[in-house]
Structures are given as C-alpha cells and as structure tokens.
XYZ file of C-alpha atoms in Angstrom:
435
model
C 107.188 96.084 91.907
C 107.731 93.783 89.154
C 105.299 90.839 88.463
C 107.097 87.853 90.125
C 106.952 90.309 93.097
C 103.200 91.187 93.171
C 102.616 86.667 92.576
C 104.729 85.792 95.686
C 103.217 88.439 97.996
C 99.995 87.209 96.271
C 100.355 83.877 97.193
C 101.861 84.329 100.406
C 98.423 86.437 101.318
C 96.307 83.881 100.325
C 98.389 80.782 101.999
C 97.699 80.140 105.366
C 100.432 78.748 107.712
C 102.051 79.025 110.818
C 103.608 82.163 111.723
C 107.227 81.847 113.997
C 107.288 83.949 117.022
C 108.278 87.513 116.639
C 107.714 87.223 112.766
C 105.378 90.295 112.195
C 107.478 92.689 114.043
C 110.253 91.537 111.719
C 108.364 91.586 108.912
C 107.243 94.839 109.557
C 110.350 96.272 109.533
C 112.192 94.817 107.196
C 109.395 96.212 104.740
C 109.223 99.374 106.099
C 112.583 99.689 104.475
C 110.956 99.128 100.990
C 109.725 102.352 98.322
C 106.239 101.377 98.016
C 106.096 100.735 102.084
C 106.802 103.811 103.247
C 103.001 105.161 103.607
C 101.073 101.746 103.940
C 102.364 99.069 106.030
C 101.511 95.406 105.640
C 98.840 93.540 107.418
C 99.285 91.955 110.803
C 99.403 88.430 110.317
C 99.364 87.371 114.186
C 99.117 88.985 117.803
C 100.677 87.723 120.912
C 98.919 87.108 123.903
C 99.506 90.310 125.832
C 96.044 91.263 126.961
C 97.341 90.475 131.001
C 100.432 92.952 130.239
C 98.624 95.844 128.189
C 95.647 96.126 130.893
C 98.895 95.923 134.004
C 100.456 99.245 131.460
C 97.198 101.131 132.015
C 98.821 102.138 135.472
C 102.052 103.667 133.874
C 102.807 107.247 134.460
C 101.459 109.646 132.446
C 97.926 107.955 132.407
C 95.173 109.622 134.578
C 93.566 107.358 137.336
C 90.122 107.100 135.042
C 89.645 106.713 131.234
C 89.327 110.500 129.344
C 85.745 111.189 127.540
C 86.658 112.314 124.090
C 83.774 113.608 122.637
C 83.717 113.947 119.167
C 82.970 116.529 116.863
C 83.441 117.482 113.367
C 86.844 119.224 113.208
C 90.189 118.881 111.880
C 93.221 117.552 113.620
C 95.530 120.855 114.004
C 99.071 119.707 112.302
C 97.476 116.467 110.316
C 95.647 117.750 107.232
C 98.450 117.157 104.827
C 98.974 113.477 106.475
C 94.927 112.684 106.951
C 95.039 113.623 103.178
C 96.528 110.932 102.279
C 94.580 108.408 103.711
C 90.474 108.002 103.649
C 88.876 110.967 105.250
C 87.387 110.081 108.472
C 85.726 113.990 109.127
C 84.328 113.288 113.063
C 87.825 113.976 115.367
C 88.426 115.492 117.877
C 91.404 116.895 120.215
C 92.423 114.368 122.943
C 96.016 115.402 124.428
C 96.352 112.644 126.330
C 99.940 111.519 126.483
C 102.303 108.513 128.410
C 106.093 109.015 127.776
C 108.781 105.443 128.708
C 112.335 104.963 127.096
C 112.295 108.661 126.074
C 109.979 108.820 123.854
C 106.425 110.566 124.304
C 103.404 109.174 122.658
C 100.954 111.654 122.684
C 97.267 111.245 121.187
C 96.461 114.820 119.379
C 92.956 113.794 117.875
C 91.082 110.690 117.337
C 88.269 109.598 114.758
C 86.100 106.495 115.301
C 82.384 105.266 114.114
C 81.319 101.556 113.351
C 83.428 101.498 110.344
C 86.762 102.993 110.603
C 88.990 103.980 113.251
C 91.785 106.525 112.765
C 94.220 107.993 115.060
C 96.235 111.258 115.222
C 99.224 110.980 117.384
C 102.492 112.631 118.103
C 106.093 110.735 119.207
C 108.478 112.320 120.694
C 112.046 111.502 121.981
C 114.963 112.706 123.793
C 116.846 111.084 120.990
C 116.368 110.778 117.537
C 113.574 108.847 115.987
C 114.735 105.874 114.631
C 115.076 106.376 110.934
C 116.213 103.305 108.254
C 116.815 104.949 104.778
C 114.473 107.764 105.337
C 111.432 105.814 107.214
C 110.648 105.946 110.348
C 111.010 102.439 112.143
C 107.320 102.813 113.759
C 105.338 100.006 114.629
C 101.474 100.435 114.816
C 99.686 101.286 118.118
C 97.023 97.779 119.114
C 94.054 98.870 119.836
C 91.531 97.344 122.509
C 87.798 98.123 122.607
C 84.969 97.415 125.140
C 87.841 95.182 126.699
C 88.239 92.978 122.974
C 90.962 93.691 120.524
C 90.081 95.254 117.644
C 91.247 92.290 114.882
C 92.179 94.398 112.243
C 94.329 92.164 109.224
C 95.425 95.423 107.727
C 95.894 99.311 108.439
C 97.051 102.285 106.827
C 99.810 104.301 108.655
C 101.199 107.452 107.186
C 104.391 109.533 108.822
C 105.944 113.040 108.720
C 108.987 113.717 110.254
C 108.932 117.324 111.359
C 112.432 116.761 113.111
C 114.368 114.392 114.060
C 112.984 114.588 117.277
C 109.352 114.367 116.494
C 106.986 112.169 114.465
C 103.470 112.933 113.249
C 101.621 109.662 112.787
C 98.318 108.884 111.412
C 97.294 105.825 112.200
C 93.773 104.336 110.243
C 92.180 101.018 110.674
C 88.386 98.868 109.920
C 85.985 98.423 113.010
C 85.167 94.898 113.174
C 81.838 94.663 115.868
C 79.331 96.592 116.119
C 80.484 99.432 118.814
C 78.408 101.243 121.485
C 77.970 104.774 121.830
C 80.789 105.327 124.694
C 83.236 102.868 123.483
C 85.968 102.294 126.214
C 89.459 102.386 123.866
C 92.735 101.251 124.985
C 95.414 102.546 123.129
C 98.765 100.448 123.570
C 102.190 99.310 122.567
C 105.208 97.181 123.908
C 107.207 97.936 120.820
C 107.604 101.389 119.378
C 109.767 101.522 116.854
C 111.843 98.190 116.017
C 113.527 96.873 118.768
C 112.590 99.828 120.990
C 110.729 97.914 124.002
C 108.510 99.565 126.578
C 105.062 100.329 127.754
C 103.166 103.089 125.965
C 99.585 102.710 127.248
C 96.502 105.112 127.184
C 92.786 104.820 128.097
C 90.222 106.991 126.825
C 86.477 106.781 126.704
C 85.040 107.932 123.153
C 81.259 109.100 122.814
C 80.791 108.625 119.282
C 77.383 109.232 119.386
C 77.140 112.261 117.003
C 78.277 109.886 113.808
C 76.200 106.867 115.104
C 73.124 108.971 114.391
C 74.724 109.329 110.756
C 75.071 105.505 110.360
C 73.541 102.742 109.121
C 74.084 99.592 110.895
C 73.155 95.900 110.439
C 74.059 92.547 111.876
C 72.311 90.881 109.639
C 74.027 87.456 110.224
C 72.664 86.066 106.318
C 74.246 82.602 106.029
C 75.662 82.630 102.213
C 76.723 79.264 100.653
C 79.145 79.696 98.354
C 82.308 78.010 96.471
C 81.400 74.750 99.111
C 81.179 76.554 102.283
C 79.431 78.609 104.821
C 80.372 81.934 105.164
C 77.813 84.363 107.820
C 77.305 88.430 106.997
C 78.143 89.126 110.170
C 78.217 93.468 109.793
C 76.889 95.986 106.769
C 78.220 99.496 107.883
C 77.531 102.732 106.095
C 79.069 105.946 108.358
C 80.881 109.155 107.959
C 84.200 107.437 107.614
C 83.090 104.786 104.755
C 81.237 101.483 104.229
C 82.126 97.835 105.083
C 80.353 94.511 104.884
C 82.510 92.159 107.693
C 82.302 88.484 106.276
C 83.214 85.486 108.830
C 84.085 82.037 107.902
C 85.987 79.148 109.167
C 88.799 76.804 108.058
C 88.944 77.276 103.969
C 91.797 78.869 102.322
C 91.755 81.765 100.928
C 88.404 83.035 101.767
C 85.318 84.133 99.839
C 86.443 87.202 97.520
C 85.117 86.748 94.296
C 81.769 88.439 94.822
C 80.062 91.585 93.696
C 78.069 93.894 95.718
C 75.191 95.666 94.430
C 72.655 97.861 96.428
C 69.206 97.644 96.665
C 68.657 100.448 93.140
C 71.173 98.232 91.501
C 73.945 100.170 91.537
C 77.536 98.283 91.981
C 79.585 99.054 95.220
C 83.316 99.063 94.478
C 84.943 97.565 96.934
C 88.703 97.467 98.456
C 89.823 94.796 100.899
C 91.270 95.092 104.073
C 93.732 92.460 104.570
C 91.998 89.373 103.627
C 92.838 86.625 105.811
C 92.033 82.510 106.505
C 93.298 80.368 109.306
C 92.290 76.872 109.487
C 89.416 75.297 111.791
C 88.505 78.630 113.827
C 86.266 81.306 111.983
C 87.647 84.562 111.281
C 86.248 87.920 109.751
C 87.463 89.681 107.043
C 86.995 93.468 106.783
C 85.709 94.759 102.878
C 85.340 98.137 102.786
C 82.848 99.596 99.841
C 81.933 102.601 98.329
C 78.704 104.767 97.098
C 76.686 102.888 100.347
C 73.782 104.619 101.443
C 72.479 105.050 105.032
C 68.631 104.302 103.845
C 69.716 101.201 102.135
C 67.256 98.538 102.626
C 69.519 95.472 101.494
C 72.561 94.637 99.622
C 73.055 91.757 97.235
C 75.871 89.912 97.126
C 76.779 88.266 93.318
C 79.265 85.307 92.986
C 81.398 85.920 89.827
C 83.867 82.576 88.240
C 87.000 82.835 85.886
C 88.174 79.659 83.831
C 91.742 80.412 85.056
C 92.582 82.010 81.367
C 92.837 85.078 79.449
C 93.357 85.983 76.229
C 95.116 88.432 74.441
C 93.949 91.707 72.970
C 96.382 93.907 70.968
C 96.696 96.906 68.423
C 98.681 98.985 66.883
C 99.234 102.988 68.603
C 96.241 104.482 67.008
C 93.776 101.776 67.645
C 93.174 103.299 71.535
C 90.560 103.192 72.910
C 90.964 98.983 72.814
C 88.975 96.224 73.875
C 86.981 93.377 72.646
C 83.659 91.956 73.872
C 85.127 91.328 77.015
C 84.851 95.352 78.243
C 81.928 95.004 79.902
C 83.632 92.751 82.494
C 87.394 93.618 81.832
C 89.630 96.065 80.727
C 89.431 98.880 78.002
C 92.728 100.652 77.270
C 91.902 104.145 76.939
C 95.377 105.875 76.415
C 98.764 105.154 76.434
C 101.884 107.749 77.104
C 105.152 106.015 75.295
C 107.691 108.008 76.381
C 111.803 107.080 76.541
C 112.331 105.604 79.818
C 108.538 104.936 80.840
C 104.762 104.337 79.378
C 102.173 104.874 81.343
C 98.768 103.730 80.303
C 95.170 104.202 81.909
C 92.505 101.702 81.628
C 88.890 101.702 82.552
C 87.707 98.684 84.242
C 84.234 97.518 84.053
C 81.436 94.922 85.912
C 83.434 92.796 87.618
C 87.093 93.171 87.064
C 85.967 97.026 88.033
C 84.681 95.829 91.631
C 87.154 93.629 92.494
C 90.784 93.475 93.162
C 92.270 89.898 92.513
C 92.850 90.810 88.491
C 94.950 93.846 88.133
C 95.875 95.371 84.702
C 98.934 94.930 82.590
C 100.738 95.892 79.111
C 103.123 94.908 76.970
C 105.139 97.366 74.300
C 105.287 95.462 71.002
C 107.460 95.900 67.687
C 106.321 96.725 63.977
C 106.123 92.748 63.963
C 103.660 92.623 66.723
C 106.041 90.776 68.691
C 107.284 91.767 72.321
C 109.517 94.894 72.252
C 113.309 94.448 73.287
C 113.204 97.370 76.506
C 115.483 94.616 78.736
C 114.788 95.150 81.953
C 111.425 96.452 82.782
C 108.794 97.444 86.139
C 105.667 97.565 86.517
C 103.505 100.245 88.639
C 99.926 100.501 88.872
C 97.542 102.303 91.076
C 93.828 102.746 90.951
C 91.355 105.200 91.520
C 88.146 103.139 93.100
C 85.729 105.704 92.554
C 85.875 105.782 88.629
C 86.891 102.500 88.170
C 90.177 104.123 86.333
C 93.447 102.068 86.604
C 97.540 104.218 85.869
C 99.429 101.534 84.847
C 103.248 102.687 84.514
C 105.608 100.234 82.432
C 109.649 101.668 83.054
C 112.360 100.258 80.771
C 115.209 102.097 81.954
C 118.060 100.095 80.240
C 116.603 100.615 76.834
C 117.967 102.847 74.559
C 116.938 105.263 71.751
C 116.669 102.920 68.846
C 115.251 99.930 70.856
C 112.209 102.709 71.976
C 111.756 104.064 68.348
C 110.540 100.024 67.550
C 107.443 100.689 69.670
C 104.308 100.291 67.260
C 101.749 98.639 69.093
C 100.501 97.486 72.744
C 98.565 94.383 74.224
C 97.209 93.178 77.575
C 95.592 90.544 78.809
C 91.557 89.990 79.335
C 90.694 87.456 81.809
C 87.666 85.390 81.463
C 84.440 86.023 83.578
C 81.332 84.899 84.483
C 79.014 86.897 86.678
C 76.454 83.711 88.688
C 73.483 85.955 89.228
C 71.624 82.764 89.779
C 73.722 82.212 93.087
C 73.349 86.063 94.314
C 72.208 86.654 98.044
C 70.170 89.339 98.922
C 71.391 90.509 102.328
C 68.142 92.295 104.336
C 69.219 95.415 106.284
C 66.653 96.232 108.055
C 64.499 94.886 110.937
C-alpha cells in the first residue's frame, strides 16, 4: 500500500457520513479481492435492521428445538491451529458441532471461544458446489452475532480462511465483546449473506457457559466521565481475560473520536494498545472497542494520559553507518535501528517509544537518499509496514522495483520523519477498577 493509499483509507475511517444501502456488503467484497485483505477484512461500517428476520431463521432446519450448552474448556479446535495462529490466541474453546445447511452450503460451528473481551469462532462451510473463489479468496462474508438478545456492535473483526478444497472452507472468525456478558450467554449465530451475492438463512443458537474464564477475568464498568479535546467521553468497560484486554470508550456526536491517549496501569507501566475499528456517528453515542496489552487481573486502576502533536515533524537523516538514528525526539518517536538496502527492496526496523510506541495514528516511514543527501531516483516505489505490539518494534519495507543497478548503487544515506509530541500528564484520568 503506497502512502496516498494508507491517507484516503485514513480519512475515510475517521469521516463520518452516510452509508448507501447495501454498501458494506459491497465494500466487503470488492476488498476481499485486494493482497493485504485476504486475512483481515475491513470494519463494518453499518447493519441493517434484520433482528425480526434473524430471530424468524432460528426455526430453519438443521437447528435443534432449544439453544445447545457449549461449555467451555481449555482445548484446541481440531483442524484450526494453523488458522487460530494467525490471529490472537483466545485458549478457552470448545467443540460445538452444531450445523444448519440452505442454498447448498453447510455452515457448521466446530469450536467456539468467548469471555468478556473477545469472541472467536471456529466454523466449517461446506457446499455442493464450489466455494466461491475471486482471485484466490474466498468471497465470505462474516457471520453477525447476537447476544443476550442484543447485537454484538463490533466496528471491526479479524477473519482468516483455508481452503482445504474447493468444496470446503475453514473459517476463523474473531471479534471484541462490547457489554459486560453473563455467565450463560445466549449466542445467536447468523447470516442472510454467505458469500457475495449468495442469499439465504444460515442461523444457529447456542447457549455458552463461559464461566471457567470469567473466574480468570477482571471486569469493571467503571463508567469514569473523562473530559477531553471539548467533550464527554464515559469508560464504559476495562476487561482483562484469557483472550486479551480492552477498555470500551462511548461518546456521542464528535468526529473522529477520542484516540490520542495513553494508558498506563496502576505500577506505571504503559499498555500498548491496538484499535478495533474506531468509529463516530453524529448525535447518538457509540463505543469504540481498544484492545491493550500487559493488563493484569489484580489491577486496581488504569490511567488514561492525553498526548497533543503540533501537526508537524521534522526531519532526521544520516548517512548508512550512522544506525542506530534518532534525535531527542526517541523517547516519544522513532529510532531507526537497522536498515537492509538490498536491489529491489529495503527493509528497515524501528523501535518506537512513549507515545508514538502506544499508539497507532503515526506510523513509520523512510526515504533512500543519494551521496548529495537528496531523495534517491528508485521511480516507482511501495511502502509496507507491520508491527509487532509487544516490543514496540516496527518492519518497514520500502520496494523500488523499476530501479535499476546504477540508480541502487547511489544509495548513501536514509531519513524519516519525527512527529512532534506532547504527553498532558496534567489532564490524565485515573480510572478506579475496583468497588
């Protein structure tokens, strides 16, 4: 993904508007089509009213006359372990077998995973014909999910696929818990649309005693009103369970929503966090989902630390040998710690620290430059980067395939951008989690 790419999705997640009917399914699909889509599919950015239809699908064949008690246990999901790797571990599952089959295809439930932070799904599809495949992906669409009668309002979800042959799709399905959830959570596992444009009712009730990882959580509705960039925004949930941590943070009307915060614990150690579609509307409140990491089930309280930018950067550049590089802004930026120049690609790895390291609106970038210290002639280039959220370590991967022998032997230094930061410690909220 290039950088004029990563700006317009950018903006268009942060811009709130009206979505046209049938838009998301699109939306969906036409992605799904796309390199970097094929594990992790975008957020939802609507649902239709179909609560009257999905409860009327409960009846369909397939479906016993009663929810199924899934008790859970800690276990792997037979068939799944290379897909569940590739997503956040969620260890309590269980084997559920339940299964509905309409249109010729078979969706069948093989294990399920679920405590008050994350909820992930094993599942099988099956069909008399072919799954639908565009360009190597399957076409899937993500299961909705009801619970205790609500829908779970999840913005974003990770879904991974196998293909074990063309007749049948392994599916791992893994989305944030929004409320607060009781022991025996009634779940209602649905879809009208399976794959694109394949219509139908697959429909499944189960009843889930998640009881065994509930007495590994930690809990809170603390409801903490925080005041912050000229609004009100309420703590409504601090999670800490088997499958991860989460604060859920609801607000109303403003666009885009409160994200530049830090979260600290109650020894002052920094949570890194990773957000789960973040998402605004106007007038009616929403929740956002921000899942964190390093919580601890005996926390007492978590603090919650404003952080600013003046909207600039600056530059900080060097020559090869300088690495590592930084200036006084490492502590709360970027230091470059190596860089791979190679003849079609560099790759580079940079440690982010105090803010910049807990956050993800600034993402690293580097430039190639010449003896002159001016830009490097690669033509056309792309930009990858991923990051490891435990360590705080970014892979940034700059490819220049066009460029040729001579125009990569000019490479003698590298430079990237710093932003400017300003932690308000003054303006942090200590969020109580405990009675």
């Amino acid at each position: 993904m290039n950088p004029l790419d990563e700006k317009i999705r950018e903006r268009a997640r942060r811009e709130d508007c009206p979505v046209p009917e049938g838009f998301d399914r699109r939306l969906q699909a036409r992605l799904a089509a796309l390199p970097e889509q094929k594990r992790v599919r975008p957020r939802r950015l609507y649902r239709g009213l179909i609560a009257a239809a999905a409860a009327a699908a409960l009846c369909v064949a397939g479906v016993a006359a009663g929810p199924k008690l899934v008790r859970l246990a800690e276990q792997g999901v037979e068939g799944f372990h290379n897909l569940a790797r590739q997503v956040e571990p969620q260890p309590f599952s269980a084997e559920v077998g339940a299964s509905v089959t309409d249109k010729g295809y078979t969706l069948k439930v093989e294990g399920i995973g679920v405590d008050d932070a994350f909820l992930t799904l094993y599942y099988t599809v099956t069909g008399e014909a072919p799954i639908p495949v565009q360009d190597g992906d399957p076409q899937l669409l993500a299961l909705d999910l009801r619970a205790e009668g609500e829908e779970l309002e999840f913005w974003d979800y990770d879904l991974v696929t196998q293909l074990e042959d063309e007749h049948t799709l392994r599916v791992v399905q893994r989305c944030p818990v929004l409320a607060a959830l009781p022991d025996q959570v009634e779940l209602e596992i649905y879809s009208q649309e399976l794959f694109w444009r394949v219509t139908g009712d697959w429909s499944l009730a189960l009843t889930v005693d998640k009881s065994e990882p509930a007495a590994k959580s930690l809990v809170a509705e603390p409801k903490t009103v925080i005041s912050a960039e000229g609004r009100k925004v309420i703590v409504d949930k601090v999670v800490v369970a088997p499958s991860g941590g989460g604060i859920v943070l609801t607000e109303a009307g403003d666009c885009p929503p409160l994200e530049h915060f830090v979260l600290r614990d109650d020894q002052g150690n920094v949570l890194p966090t990773k957000r789960y579609g973040t998402v605004s509307r106007p007038i009616l409140p929403i929740s956002n989902f921000i899942e964190f990491y390093g919580g601890r089930t005996d926390m007492e309280s978590i603090t919650l630390i404003p952080w600013i930018a003046d909207g600039e950067s600056h530059r900080v550049s060097g020559g090869l040998d300088d690495l590592p590089l930084t200036d006084e802004g490492a502590d709360n930026g970027y230091t470059l710690l190596s860089l791979e120049v190679g003849p079609t690609q560099s790759t580079a790895t940079f440690q982010s620290s105090g803010i910049l390291g807990e956050s993800d609106v600034y993402n690293p970038e580097f430039n190639l430059l010449d003896r002159e210290g001016e830009l490097a002639d690669l033509g056309r280039t792309y930009l990858e980067r991923t990051r490891e959220v435990d360590t705080g370590l970014w892979t940034v991967t700059l490819s220049y395939p066009e460029a040729g022998a001579d125009q990569v032997a000019q490479i003698a230094g590298v430079s990237f951008w710093q932003p400017n930061c300003m932690l308000l410690e003054d303006q942090a909220v200590t969020i109580p989690l405990t009675e």
